[in-house]
């Protein structure tokens, strides 16, 4: 267990996240999002969930970030669209609220002692046990998720073709 | 380095990433960047799940993370479709300029 690897990946995640929020151009934001998601994939692998790391790379980086980049280019934003006017009071109150929430969450993360109701086990999730869980105990959630995917596909097509339908 | 300490580190990182995402949603005006910040928040929840799953073992956390990833992909697809439809209809991509339901 090498902690240096963890801190490097965590730094990639945080730098990527800050880059998404702070960069003015959406294309730069998308690239920073890619860095952040790659870091999260590395952290999944670091925790021993190799399958989740592969899924993260395939779905997030292969599909979601590509989709974002496509839409950024499709919209062909002008220069005026990139400048954002922000109220000073709104910015300050947002940052204050976020700092409050961060303090709360970090306190929980620091003082949480680990529950003793679930017996800790050292066995890492294998592909077999994951498949047994997804298609066994979570089969209802799995079916609902497939219905949700179908609804989303139909909805996106309807949104894209609204001019033709009317 | 025990598993409990590692779970603490994952929780702390997840908290920071969630806060970055919330800041992005609150102070940015660009719709695309707001959607990207939402993706950051989904990833923060996934990191917390993976940290707890590492602690308790078993496949439950991985199954939940899988469902969250699918949900995030659906959210991105529908959200971006709405952004494209909105931009076609009004030519606007800033949140504070979009203030009409049908116009």
mmCIF file of N, CA, C and O in Angstrom, chain A residues 1 10 20 28 32 37 41 48-49 51 62 74 85 99 104 121 123 131 153:
data_model
loop_
_atom_site.group_PDB
_atom_site.id
_atom_site.type_symbol
_atom_site.label_atom_id
_atom_site.label_comp_id
_atom_site.label_asym_id
_atom_site.label_seq_id
_atom_site.Cartn_x
_atom_site.Cartn_y
_atom_site.Cartn_z
ATOM 1 N N UNK A 1 0.858 -1.200 0.000
ATOM 2 C CA UNK A 1 0.000 0.000 0.000
ATOM 3 C C UNK A 1 0.888 1.242 0.000
ATOM 4 O O UNK A 1 1.431 1.613 1.032
ATOM 5 N N UNK A 10 -4.907 11.730 -5.832
ATOM 6 C CA UNK A 10 -5.799 12.708 -5.220
ATOM 7 C C UNK A 10 -5.483 14.111 -5.727
ATOM 8 O O UNK A 10 -6.396 14.907 -5.986
ATOM 9 N N UNK A 20 -11.840 22.572 -13.723
ATOM 10 C CA UNK A 20 -13.180 22.616 -14.310
ATOM 11 C C UNK A 20 -13.906 23.876 -13.864
ATOM 12 O O UNK A 20 -14.515 24.584 -14.664
ATOM 13 N N UNK A 28 -11.398 23.946 -22.172
ATOM 14 C CA UNK A 28 -10.406 23.726 -21.110
ATOM 15 C C UNK A 28 -11.031 22.995 -19.943
ATOM 16 O O UNK A 28 -10.427 22.100 -19.352
ATOM 17 N N UNK A 32 -9.855 19.454 -18.232
ATOM 18 C CA UNK A 32 -9.613 19.291 -16.800
ATOM 19 C C UNK A 32 -10.525 18.214 -16.209
ATOM 20 O O UNK A 32 -10.117 17.445 -15.330
ATOM 21 N N UNK A 37 -11.386 12.796 -13.902
ATOM 22 C CA UNK A 37 -12.019 11.479 -13.993
ATOM 23 C C UNK A 37 -10.977 10.379 -14.095
ATOM 24 O O UNK A 37 -11.163 9.288 -13.545
ATOM 25 N N UNK A 41 -10.538 7.208 -11.633
ATOM 26 C CA UNK A 41 -10.370 5.823 -12.107
ATOM 27 C C UNK A 41 -9.152 5.180 -11.446
ATOM 28 O O UNK A 41 -9.195 4.025 -11.009
ATOM 29 N N UNK A 48 -8.653 -1.358 -5.191
ATOM 30 C CA UNK A 48 -8.816 -2.773 -5.506
ATOM 31 C C UNK A 48 -9.999 -3.103 -6.386
ATOM 32 O O UNK A 48 -10.295 -4.270 -6.604
ATOM 33 N N UNK A 49 -10.710 -2.070 -6.905
ATOM 34 C CA UNK A 49 -11.843 -2.337 -7.795
ATOM 35 C C UNK A 49 -11.397 -2.076 -9.231
ATOM 36 O O UNK A 49 -11.704 -1.038 -9.797
ATOM 37 N N UNK A 51 -12.405 -3.481 -11.960
ATOM 38 C CA UNK A 51 -13.519 -3.430 -12.911
ATOM 39 C C UNK A 51 -14.133 -2.044 -12.952
ATOM 40 O O UNK A 51 -14.448 -1.522 -14.025
ATOM 41 N N UNK A 62 -14.701 7.732 -22.159
ATOM 42 C CA UNK A 62 -15.020 7.370 -23.536
ATOM 43 C C UNK A 62 -16.319 7.968 -24.026
ATOM 44 O O UNK A 62 -16.448 8.281 -25.211
ATOM 45 N N UNK A 74 -20.434 21.961 -30.948
ATOM 46 C CA UNK A 74 -21.696 22.107 -31.667
ATOM 47 C C UNK A 74 -22.314 23.469 -31.417
ATOM 48 O O UNK A 74 -22.903 24.085 -32.316
ATOM 49 N N UNK A 85 -20.846 37.538 -15.893
ATOM 50 C CA UNK A 85 -21.006 38.577 -14.881
ATOM 51 C C UNK A 85 -21.473 37.916 -13.598
ATOM 52 O O UNK A 85 -22.403 37.123 -13.601
ATOM 53 N N UNK A 99 -17.724 26.598 2.128
ATOM 54 C CA UNK A 99 -16.734 26.390 3.182
ATOM 55 C C UNK A 99 -17.374 25.744 4.402
ATOM 56 O O UNK A 99 -16.809 24.830 5.024
ATOM 57 N N UNK A 104 -18.094 20.820 7.696
ATOM 58 C CA UNK A 104 -18.954 19.760 8.204
ATOM 59 C C UNK A 104 -18.511 18.399 7.728
ATOM 60 O O UNK A 104 -18.333 17.465 8.512
ATOM 61 N N UNK A 121 -14.171 -7.192 6.255
ATOM 62 C CA UNK A 121 -13.574 -8.354 5.604
ATOM 63 C C UNK A 121 -12.490 -7.867 4.669
ATOM 64 O O UNK A 121 -12.556 -6.770 4.131
ATOM 65 N N UNK A 123 -11.659 -9.446 1.948
ATOM 66 C CA UNK A 123 -11.811 -9.990 0.592
ATOM 67 C C UNK A 123 -12.199 -8.863 -0.365
ATOM 68 O O UNK A 123 -13.152 -8.130 -0.104
ATOM 69 N N UNK A 131 -21.084 -9.714 -10.207
ATOM 70 C CA UNK A 131 -22.153 -10.144 -11.112
ATOM 71 C C UNK A 131 -23.287 -10.782 -10.329
ATOM 72 O O UNK A 131 -24.467 -10.522 -10.601
ATOM 73 N N UNK A 153 -33.237 7.441 -23.601
ATOM 74 C CA UNK A 153 -32.966 7.417 -25.043
ATOM 75 C C UNK A 153 -34.129 8.035 -25.807
ATOM 76 O O UNK A 153 -33.944 8.901 -26.672
#
